[in-house]
Amino acid sequence: MLLFTCPNCGPRNETEFHYGGQAHVAYPANPAELSDREWAEYLFYRENTRGLFAERWVHSAGCRKWFNMVRDTVSYDVKAVYRIGELRPETLERAAAATAPDQPQQLAPAQANPNNASEGV
Amino acid sequence: MGNTALNTEVAALRRSPAHHLWTDFTVGSVAGERGVTLREVPFQRMVGIRVDPASDTGARIGELTGGLPLNSGDVTTGESGAAVLWLAPDEFLLVAPDDGEPGSGALVASLVEALGDGAGQVIDLSSNRTTFELAGPSAQAVLEKSCAADLHPRTFAAGTAITTEISKIPTLLWKTSDSTFQLFPRASFADYLGRWLLDAMTEFAAEGTPWP
Ligand SMILES: [Zn+2]
């Protein structure tokens, strides 16, 4: 069973929480000026990240408050928990990407999963 | 509210949500060093309070309740015998013994007055939840069968209260002493949770090797 650390309540069972999708999707400044396509993309289009992903969760069986979490979608490791309204914290991988601009921001598949390194051989 | 005689008559007709299980609770309670007892504490006064505890309004309400708890698990108790349980940074539940008063009673009226026109909410929720008291050396073991929260005394000490799930039922759990727990399930879950706890208590009545 996964333990998530609610910013208000501390470590609790994952079944006490509900998922709220990708975090930091900003509401459009002028929604009336968007085309139908842009509006649909705001409403429905989300990243499908392999690796570190910032997402919203609500502690529905506890304090009922929303918060943000950076989770590794491959390993389910929770890398950071932070409150609604706070900026996404620098995680180790992002800091590494920032110092090496040639590298893509997401982990390459071979780095994320060593088993893939032998693929195609 | 004017007709006191009628109010007394109505109060006598109240039925608590687990009243039909009281005999089962008595029969199912276990004495001894592995013992665990279960009973319903009916008609407690419960008041939902939503307010920013750092605001002036929060301070006015806190004056009546002996302060407001600021962290998860905290419980404050005032001179009135009422306790305030932390539910969220801006949400609290006041719990006090049955006062027998008709309607919302004087306590709620005084809290509403303290709220005034400040931002927040004071609502009598006495009928929302009932109270189960689970006590005895095996009480913690009974709860641990179906509660995922860490109930070990190092993280859940006497005097703290948390919001969690017991057998998937959203329940407030208040540890009032080292071996006594008060459970606050919503009224509609009282029958299910009462029977669930009775079932979980059964093994401690059996002869045999003590639970480790
Ligand atoms: Zn929480």
mmCIF file of C-alpha atoms and ligand atoms in Angstrom:
data_model
loop_
_atom_site.group_PDB
_atom_site.id
_atom_site.type_symbol
_atom_site.label_atom_id
_atom_site.label_comp_id
_atom_site.label_asym_id
_atom_site.label_seq_id
_atom_site.Cartn_x
_atom_site.Cartn_y
_atom_site.Cartn_z
ATOM 1 C CA MET A 1 0.000 0.000 0.000
ATOM 2 C CA LEU A 2 1.291 3.452 -0.889
ATOM 3 C CA LEU A 3 1.694 6.095 1.782
ATOM 4 C CA PHE A 4 1.163 9.706 0.714
ATOM 5 C CA THR A 5 2.176 12.564 2.984
ATOM 6 C CA CYS A 6 -0.650 15.098 3.218
ATOM 7 C CA PRO A 7 0.772 18.587 3.891
ATOM 8 C CA ASN A 8 -1.825 18.962 6.671
ATOM 9 C CA CYS A 9 -2.209 15.467 8.120
ATOM 10 C CA GLY A 10 1.087 13.664 7.502
ATOM 11 C CA PRO A 11 1.525 10.143 6.115
ATOM 12 C CA ARG A 12 -1.731 8.400 5.248
ATOM 13 C CA ASN A 13 -2.900 5.445 3.234
ATOM 14 C CA GLU A 14 -3.321 6.119 -0.496
ATOM 15 C CA THR A 15 -6.963 4.998 -0.319
ATOM 16 C CA GLU A 16 -7.766 8.146 1.689
ATOM 17 C CA PHE A 17 -6.887 10.300 -1.359
ATOM 18 C CA HIS A 18 -8.399 11.035 -4.741
ATOM 19 C CA TYR A 19 -6.605 12.031 -7.903
ATOM 20 C CA GLY A 20 -7.127 15.414 -9.534
ATOM 21 C CA GLY A 21 -5.077 15.227 -12.719
ATOM 22 C CA GLN A 22 -2.195 17.322 -13.978
ATOM 23 C CA ALA A 23 -1.168 20.273 -11.800
ATOM 24 C CA HIS A 24 -0.316 23.795 -12.949
ATOM 25 C CA VAL A 25 -2.768 23.934 -15.859
ATOM 26 C CA ALA A 26 -3.397 27.677 -15.840
ATOM 27 C CA TYR A 27 -6.871 29.028 -16.548
ATOM 28 C CA PRO A 28 -6.735 31.051 -19.780
ATOM 29 C CA ALA A 29 -6.367 34.800 -19.229
ATOM 30 C CA ASN A 30 -9.041 35.572 -21.830
ATOM 31 C CA PRO A 31 -11.151 32.441 -22.289
ATOM 32 C CA ALA A 32 -13.629 34.229 -24.582
ATOM 33 C CA GLU A 33 -10.867 34.844 -27.117
ATOM 34 C CA LEU A 34 -9.895 31.190 -27.466
ATOM 35 C CA SER A 35 -10.814 29.200 -30.542
ATOM 36 C CA ASP A 36 -12.816 26.015 -30.022
ATOM 37 C CA ARG A 37 -9.642 24.022 -30.555
ATOM 38 C CA GLU A 38 -7.682 26.026 -27.955
ATOM 39 C CA TRP A 39 -10.544 25.727 -25.450
ATOM 40 C CA ALA A 40 -10.790 21.970 -26.005
ATOM 41 C CA GLU A 41 -7.050 21.642 -25.517
ATOM 42 C CA TYR A 42 -7.256 23.621 -22.258
ATOM 43 C CA LEU A 43 -10.106 21.456 -21.008
ATOM 44 C CA PHE A 44 -9.081 17.986 -22.112
ATOM 45 C CA TYR A 45 -5.478 17.789 -23.313
ATOM 46 C CA ARG A 46 -2.976 16.695 -20.703
ATOM 47 C CA GLU A 47 0.600 15.543 -20.640
ATOM 48 C CA ASN A 48 1.161 11.798 -20.587
ATOM 49 C CA THR A 49 4.528 11.917 -18.932
ATOM 50 C CA ARG A 50 6.777 8.936 -18.462
ATOM 51 C CA GLY A 51 8.763 9.919 -15.384
ATOM 52 C CA LEU A 52 8.288 12.860 -13.029
ATOM 53 C CA PHE A 53 4.803 14.340 -13.244
ATOM 54 C CA ALA A 54 3.270 17.162 -11.186
ATOM 55 C CA GLU A 55 -0.317 16.376 -10.268
ATOM 56 C CA ARG A 56 -3.109 17.385 -7.897
ATOM 57 C CA TRP A 57 -4.521 15.192 -5.149
ATOM 58 C CA VAL A 58 -7.219 15.723 -2.533
ATOM 59 C CA HIS A 59 -7.185 14.165 0.935
ATOM 60 C CA SER A 60 -10.869 13.276 0.664
ATOM 61 C CA ALA A 61 -11.072 10.990 3.718
ATOM 62 C CA GLY A 62 -9.043 13.396 5.878
ATOM 63 C CA CYS A 63 -8.743 17.160 5.825
ATOM 64 C CA ARG A 64 -10.469 17.387 2.404
ATOM 65 C CA LYS A 65 -7.825 19.831 1.166
ATOM 66 C CA TRP A 66 -6.139 19.812 -2.258
ATOM 67 C CA PHE A 67 -2.381 19.717 -2.676
ATOM 68 C CA ASN A 68 0.251 19.097 -5.349
ATOM 69 C CA MET A 69 2.591 16.164 -5.695
ATOM 70 C CA VAL A 70 5.488 15.257 -8.002
ATOM 71 C CA ARG A 71 5.262 11.536 -8.684
ATOM 72 C CA ASP A 72 7.364 9.266 -10.866
ATOM 73 C CA THR A 73 4.843 7.570 -13.166
ATOM 74 C CA VAL A 74 7.239 4.658 -13.715
ATOM 75 C CA SER A 75 8.212 3.798 -10.145
ATOM 76 C CA TYR A 76 5.370 5.552 -8.234
ATOM 77 C CA ASP A 77 8.036 7.236 -6.085
ATOM 78 C CA VAL A 78 6.699 10.470 -4.594
ATOM 79 C CA LYS A 79 9.449 13.050 -5.061
ATOM 80 C CA ALA A 80 7.761 16.139 -3.583
ATOM 81 C CA VAL A 81 4.554 17.269 -1.879
ATOM 82 C CA TYR A 82 3.630 20.953 -1.795
ATOM 83 C CA ARG A 83 0.622 23.162 -1.207
ATOM 84 C CA ILE A 84 -1.790 24.564 -3.764
ATOM 85 C CA GLY A 85 -0.459 27.946 -4.913
ATOM 86 C CA GLU A 86 3.187 27.007 -4.396
ATOM 87 C CA LEU A 87 5.553 26.600 -7.327
ATOM 88 C CA ARG A 88 6.681 23.174 -8.391
ATOM 89 C CA PRO A 89 9.881 22.510 -6.416
ATOM 90 C CA GLU A 90 13.132 21.802 -8.170
ATOM 91 C CA THR A 91 13.622 18.058 -8.098
ATOM 92 C CA LEU A 92 17.026 16.469 -8.625
ATOM 93 C CA GLU A 93 16.191 15.495 -12.195
ATOM 94 C CA ARG A 94 14.993 18.978 -13.114
ATOM 95 C CA ALA A 95 18.037 20.569 -11.514
ATOM 96 C CA ALA A 96 20.263 18.230 -13.534
ATOM 97 C CA ALA A 97 18.367 19.097 -16.718
ATOM 98 C CA ALA A 98 18.811 22.802 -16.009
ATOM 99 C CA THR A 99 22.597 22.495 -15.723
ATOM 100 C CA ALA A 100 22.817 20.362 -18.872
ATOM 101 C CA PRO A 101 20.691 22.168 -21.491
ATOM 102 C CA ASP A 102 21.520 19.616 -24.197
ATOM 103 C CA GLN A 103 19.632 16.960 -22.288
ATOM 104 C CA PRO A 104 15.869 16.637 -22.744
ATOM 105 C CA GLN A 105 13.952 17.501 -19.587
ATOM 106 C CA GLN A 106 12.305 14.086 -19.303
ATOM 107 C CA LEU A 107 14.401 11.070 -18.535
ATOM 108 C CA ALA A 108 15.404 9.140 -21.641
ATOM 109 C CA PRO A 109 13.815 5.673 -21.601
ATOM 110 C CA ALA A 110 17.198 3.997 -21.209
ATOM 111 C CA GLN A 111 17.897 6.065 -18.079
ATOM 112 C CA ALA A 112 14.438 5.599 -16.616
ATOM 113 C CA ASN A 113 14.491 1.854 -16.995
ATOM 114 C CA PRO A 114 17.864 0.113 -17.329
ATOM 115 C CA ASN A 115 16.113 -2.972 -18.716
ATOM 116 C CA ASN A 116 15.384 -1.029 -21.895
ATOM 117 C CA ALA A 117 19.088 -0.523 -22.590
ATOM 118 C CA SER A 118 19.351 -3.895 -24.252
ATOM 119 C CA GLU A 119 16.331 -3.358 -26.487
ATOM 120 C CA GLY A 120 17.011 -3.916 -30.188
ATOM 121 C CA VAL A 121 20.280 -5.684 -29.573
ATOM 122 C CA MET B 1 -38.948 26.387 21.949
ATOM 123 C CA GLY B 2 -41.523 27.932 24.289
ATOM 124 C CA ASN B 3 -43.317 24.741 25.200
ATOM 125 C CA THR B 4 -40.867 23.152 27.633
ATOM 126 C CA ALA B 5 -43.201 20.310 28.591
ATOM 127 C CA LEU B 6 -43.583 19.324 24.945
ATOM 128 C CA ASN B 7 -39.823 19.576 24.362
ATOM 129 C CA THR B 8 -39.155 17.253 27.296
ATOM 130 C CA GLU B 9 -41.679 14.824 25.882
ATOM 131 C CA VAL B 10 -40.027 14.927 22.470
ATOM 132 C CA ALA B 11 -36.566 14.487 23.999
ATOM 133 C CA ALA B 12 -37.772 11.292 25.662
ATOM 134 C CA LEU B 13 -38.743 9.910 22.261
ATOM 135 C CA ARG B 14 -35.275 10.293 20.742
ATOM 136 C CA ARG B 15 -33.732 7.110 19.332
ATOM 137 C CA SER B 16 -29.969 6.965 18.817
ATOM 138 C CA PRO B 17 -28.706 5.411 15.546
ATOM 139 C CA ALA B 18 -27.346 2.238 17.210
ATOM 140 C CA HIS B 19 -30.005 1.894 19.913
ATOM 141 C CA HIS B 20 -31.131 -1.463 18.510
ATOM 142 C CA LEU B 21 -27.602 -2.852 19.100
ATOM 143 C CA TRP B 22 -27.226 -1.918 22.769
ATOM 144 C CA THR B 23 -27.994 -5.440 24.008
ATOM 145 C CA ASP B 24 -25.572 -6.915 21.476
ATOM 146 C CA PHE B 25 -22.899 -4.467 22.626
ATOM 147 C CA THR B 26 -23.355 -5.593 26.241
ATOM 148 C CA VAL B 27 -23.308 -9.285 25.341
ATOM 149 C CA GLY B 28 -20.360 -8.872 22.962
ATOM 150 C CA SER B 29 -18.176 -6.939 25.381
ATOM 151 C CA VAL B 30 -15.277 -8.957 26.788
ATOM 152 C CA ALA B 31 -13.839 -8.656 30.294
ATOM 153 C CA GLY B 32 -10.367 -9.564 31.475
ATOM 154 C CA GLU B 33 -6.813 -8.859 30.438
ATOM 155 C CA ARG B 34 -7.658 -9.318 26.734
ATOM 156 C CA GLY B 35 -10.939 -7.505 27.220
ATOM 157 C CA VAL B 36 -12.631 -4.972 24.992
ATOM 158 C CA THR B 37 -15.962 -3.243 25.568
ATOM 159 C CA LEU B 38 -18.233 -1.393 23.169
ATOM 160 C CA ARG B 39 -21.038 1.018 23.921
ATOM 161 C CA GLU B 40 -22.863 3.848 22.225
ATOM 162 C CA VAL B 41 -22.754 7.288 23.834
ATOM 163 C CA PRO B 42 -25.977 8.749 22.481
ATOM 164 C CA PHE B 43 -26.992 12.297 21.643
ATOM 165 C CA GLN B 44 -23.694 14.080 22.143
ATOM 166 C CA ARG B 45 -23.806 17.740 21.154
ATOM 167 C CA MET B 46 -21.682 18.244 18.033
ATOM 168 C CA VAL B 47 -21.054 21.563 16.360
ATOM 169 C CA GLY B 48 -19.324 22.073 13.024
ATOM 170 C CA ILE B 49 -17.091 25.128 13.084
ATOM 171 C CA ARG B 50 -15.399 26.592 10.019
ATOM 172 C CA VAL B 51 -13.216 29.607 10.657
ATOM 173 C CA ASP B 52 -9.641 30.782 10.164
ATOM 174 C CA PRO B 53 -8.212 30.241 13.683
ATOM 175 C CA ALA B 54 -5.805 33.151 13.204
ATOM 176 C CA SER B 55 -8.613 35.639 12.485
ATOM 177 C CA ASP B 56 -10.453 37.852 14.983
ATOM 178 C CA THR B 57 -13.526 35.675 14.468
ATOM 179 C CA GLY B 58 -11.452 32.578 15.251
ATOM 180 C CA ALA B 59 -10.193 34.243 18.424
ATOM 181 C CA ARG B 60 -13.758 35.102 19.550
ATOM 182 C CA ILE B 61 -14.883 31.492 19.032
ATOM 183 C CA GLY B 62 -11.698 30.202 20.683
ATOM 184 C CA GLU B 63 -12.516 32.189 23.813
ATOM 185 C CA LEU B 64 -15.618 30.016 24.265
ATOM 186 C CA THR B 65 -13.955 26.706 23.454
ATOM 187 C CA GLY B 66 -10.601 26.995 25.223
ATOM 188 C CA GLY B 67 -8.832 27.780 21.953
ATOM 189 C CA LEU B 68 -8.930 26.097 18.566
ATOM 190 C CA PRO B 69 -6.575 23.221 17.649
ATOM 191 C CA LEU B 70 -3.948 24.230 15.091
ATOM 192 C CA ASN B 71 -2.477 20.917 13.919
ATOM 193 C CA SER B 72 -3.672 17.526 12.768
ATOM 194 C CA GLY B 73 -4.424 15.368 15.810
ATOM 195 C CA ASP B 74 -4.808 18.265 18.232
ATOM 196 C CA VAL B 75 -7.806 18.500 20.555
ATOM 197 C CA THR B 76 -8.546 21.480 22.770
ATOM 198 C CA THR B 77 -10.815 21.350 25.796
ATOM 199 C CA GLY B 78 -12.489 24.265 27.505
ATOM 200 C CA GLU B 79 -14.024 24.866 30.906
ATOM 201 C CA SER B 80 -17.453 23.881 29.587
ATOM 202 C CA GLY B 81 -16.377 20.226 29.168
ATOM 203 C CA ALA B 82 -16.602 20.572 25.408
ATOM 204 C CA ALA B 83 -13.718 19.369 23.242
ATOM 205 C CA VAL B 84 -12.759 20.734 19.824
ATOM 206 C CA LEU B 85 -11.279 18.262 17.346
ATOM 207 C CA TRP B 86 -9.086 19.349 14.420
ATOM 208 C CA LEU B 87 -10.550 18.294 11.059
ATOM 209 C CA ALA B 88 -8.659 20.632 8.718
ATOM 210 C CA PRO B 89 -6.737 23.926 9.042
ATOM 211 C CA ASP B 90 -10.056 25.811 8.935
ATOM 212 C CA GLU B 91 -12.540 23.158 10.044
ATOM 213 C CA PHE B 92 -13.258 21.824 13.529
ATOM 214 C CA LEU B 93 -15.798 19.691 15.348
ATOM 215 C CA LEU B 94 -16.899 20.584 18.848
ATOM 216 C CA VAL B 95 -18.071 17.596 20.889
ATOM 217 C CA ALA B 96 -19.865 17.938 24.222
ATOM 218 C CA PRO B 97 -22.004 15.570 26.308
ATOM 219 C CA ASP B 98 -25.756 15.437 25.737
ATOM 220 C CA ASP B 99 -27.161 18.632 27.280
ATOM 221 C CA GLY B 100 -30.792 17.566 26.836
ATOM 222 C CA GLU B 101 -31.645 21.027 25.576
ATOM 223 C CA PRO B 102 -34.254 21.337 22.851
ATOM 224 C CA GLY B 103 -33.121 22.496 19.446
ATOM 225 C CA SER B 104 -29.561 23.657 19.100
ATOM 226 C CA GLY B 105 -29.262 24.744 22.723
ATOM 227 C CA ALA B 106 -27.433 27.566 24.436
ATOM 228 C CA LEU B 107 -23.914 26.462 23.454
ATOM 229 C CA VAL B 108 -24.597 26.750 19.728
ATOM 230 C CA ALA B 109 -26.363 30.075 20.278
ATOM 231 C CA SER B 110 -23.295 31.474 22.050
ATOM 232 C CA LEU B 111 -20.990 30.221 19.277
ATOM 233 C CA VAL B 112 -23.216 31.745 16.599
ATOM 234 C CA GLU B 113 -23.091 35.011 18.514
ATOM 235 C CA ALA B 114 -19.277 34.821 18.658
ATOM 236 C CA LEU B 115 -19.171 34.183 14.921
ATOM 237 C CA GLY B 116 -21.248 37.303 14.347
ATOM 238 C CA ASP B 117 -20.839 38.512 10.775
ATOM 239 C CA GLY B 118 -17.267 37.196 10.542
ATOM 240 C CA ALA B 119 -16.218 34.825 7.787
ATOM 241 C CA GLY B 120 -17.027 31.288 8.834
ATOM 242 C CA GLN B 121 -19.756 28.936 9.885
ATOM 243 C CA VAL B 122 -21.240 27.454 13.057
ATOM 244 C CA ILE B 123 -23.752 24.657 12.583
ATOM 245 C CA ASP B 124 -25.373 22.216 15.001
ATOM 246 C CA LEU B 125 -24.442 18.770 13.646
ATOM 247 C CA SER B 126 -25.542 16.711 16.665
ATOM 248 C CA SER B 127 -27.660 14.349 14.561
ATOM 249 C CA ASN B 128 -24.980 13.871 11.904
ATOM 250 C CA ARG B 129 -22.825 11.418 13.812
ATOM 251 C CA THR B 130 -23.185 9.104 16.775
ATOM 252 C CA THR B 131 -20.475 8.091 19.236
ATOM 253 C CA PHE B 132 -19.085 4.630 19.884
ATOM 254 C CA GLU B 133 -16.745 4.069 22.787
ATOM 255 C CA LEU B 134 -14.355 1.155 22.359
ATOM 256 C CA ALA B 135 -12.289 0.484 25.473
ATOM 257 C CA GLY B 136 -10.043 -2.095 27.047
ATOM 258 C CA PRO B 137 -6.636 -3.755 26.575
ATOM 259 C CA SER B 138 -7.619 -5.133 23.148
ATOM 260 C CA ALA B 139 -9.340 -1.990 21.818
ATOM 261 C CA GLN B 140 -6.362 -0.962 19.684
ATOM 262 C CA ALA B 141 -6.057 -4.482 18.250
ATOM 263 C CA VAL B 142 -9.742 -4.440 17.273
ATOM 264 C CA LEU B 143 -9.325 -1.139 15.431
ATOM 265 C CA GLU B 144 -6.131 -2.231 13.710
ATOM 266 C CA LYS B 145 -8.027 -4.964 11.906
ATOM 267 C CA SER B 146 -9.649 -2.414 9.623
ATOM 268 C CA CYS B 147 -8.033 0.990 10.125
ATOM 269 C CA ALA B 148 -5.006 1.815 7.975
ATOM 270 C CA ALA B 149 -3.874 4.771 10.080
ATOM 271 C CA ASP B 150 -0.899 4.153 12.350
ATOM 272 C CA LEU B 151 -2.455 3.633 15.790
ATOM 273 C CA HIS B 152 0.797 2.887 17.612
ATOM 274 C CA PRO B 153 1.109 5.147 20.689
ATOM 275 C CA ARG B 154 4.313 6.693 19.314
ATOM 276 C CA THR B 155 2.272 8.364 16.545
ATOM 277 C CA PHE B 156 -1.247 8.228 18.019
ATOM 278 C CA ALA B 157 -1.003 9.240 21.644
ATOM 279 C CA ALA B 158 -3.836 9.560 24.139
ATOM 280 C CA GLY B 159 -5.536 12.910 23.664
ATOM 281 C CA THR B 160 -5.228 13.058 19.879
ATOM 282 C CA ALA B 161 -7.899 12.645 17.217
ATOM 283 C CA ILE B 162 -7.707 11.933 13.494
ATOM 284 C CA THR B 163 -10.038 11.657 10.541
ATOM 285 C CA THR B 164 -9.677 8.248 8.955
ATOM 286 C CA GLU B 165 -11.565 5.209 7.703
ATOM 287 C CA ILE B 166 -12.547 2.197 9.784
ATOM 288 C CA SER B 167 -13.716 -0.694 7.640
ATOM 289 C CA LYS B 168 -13.957 1.886 4.838
ATOM 290 C CA ILE B 169 -16.375 4.009 6.890
ATOM 291 C CA PRO B 170 -15.246 7.652 7.210
ATOM 292 C CA THR B 171 -14.814 8.014 10.949
ATOM 293 C CA LEU B 172 -13.360 10.502 13.389
ATOM 294 C CA LEU B 173 -11.213 8.602 15.850
ATOM 295 C CA TRP B 174 -10.376 10.203 19.182
ATOM 296 C CA LYS B 175 -8.076 8.412 21.591
ATOM 297 C CA THR B 176 -9.299 9.654 24.956
ATOM 298 C CA SER B 177 -6.986 7.486 27.076
ATOM 299 C CA ASP B 178 -4.310 4.823 26.530
ATOM 300 C CA SER B 179 -6.964 2.146 26.050
ATOM 301 C CA THR B 180 -10.123 4.121 25.214
ATOM 302 C CA PHE B 181 -11.229 5.293 21.773
ATOM 303 C CA GLN B 182 -14.239 7.329 20.759
ATOM 304 C CA LEU B 183 -15.422 6.739 17.208
ATOM 305 C CA PHE B 184 -17.717 9.163 15.413
ATOM 306 C CA PRO B 185 -19.317 7.522 12.369
ATOM 307 C CA ARG B 186 -22.155 9.174 10.489
ATOM 308 C CA ALA B 187 -25.553 8.009 11.730
ATOM 309 C CA SER B 188 -26.366 5.993 8.611
ATOM 310 C CA PHE B 189 -23.183 3.901 9.091
ATOM 311 C CA ALA B 190 -23.782 3.237 12.801
ATOM 312 C CA ASP B 191 -25.491 -0.126 12.275
ATOM 313 C CA TYR B 192 -22.800 -1.410 9.900
ATOM 314 C CA LEU B 193 -19.861 -0.195 11.967
ATOM 315 C CA GLY B 194 -21.413 -1.382 15.244
ATOM 316 C CA ARG B 195 -21.863 -4.906 13.855
ATOM 317 C CA TRP B 196 -18.385 -4.822 12.294
ATOM 318 C CA LEU B 197 -16.778 -3.935 15.626
ATOM 319 C CA LEU B 198 -18.767 -6.637 17.436
ATOM 320 C CA ASP B 199 -17.494 -9.178 14.917
ATOM 321 C CA ALA B 200 -13.916 -7.947 15.309
ATOM 322 C CA MET B 201 -14.226 -8.270 19.120
ATOM 323 C CA THR B 202 -15.391 -11.885 19.035
ATOM 324 C CA GLU B 203 -11.952 -13.537 18.973
ATOM 325 C CA PHE B 204 -10.932 -11.867 22.230
ATOM 326 C CA ALA B 205 -13.713 -13.713 24.061
ATOM 327 C CA ALA B 206 -12.241 -17.055 23.044
ATOM 328 C CA GLU B 207 -9.960 -19.101 25.262
ATOM 329 C CA GLY B 208 -6.486 -19.619 23.916
ATOM 330 C CA THR B 209 -3.156 -18.035 23.257
ATOM 331 C CA PRO B 210 -3.215 -14.300 23.976
ATOM 332 C CA TRP B 211 -2.858 -11.979 21.027
ATOM 333 C CA PRO B 212 0.864 -11.177 20.787
HETATM 334 ZN ZN ZN C 1 -4.999 15.840 4.992
#
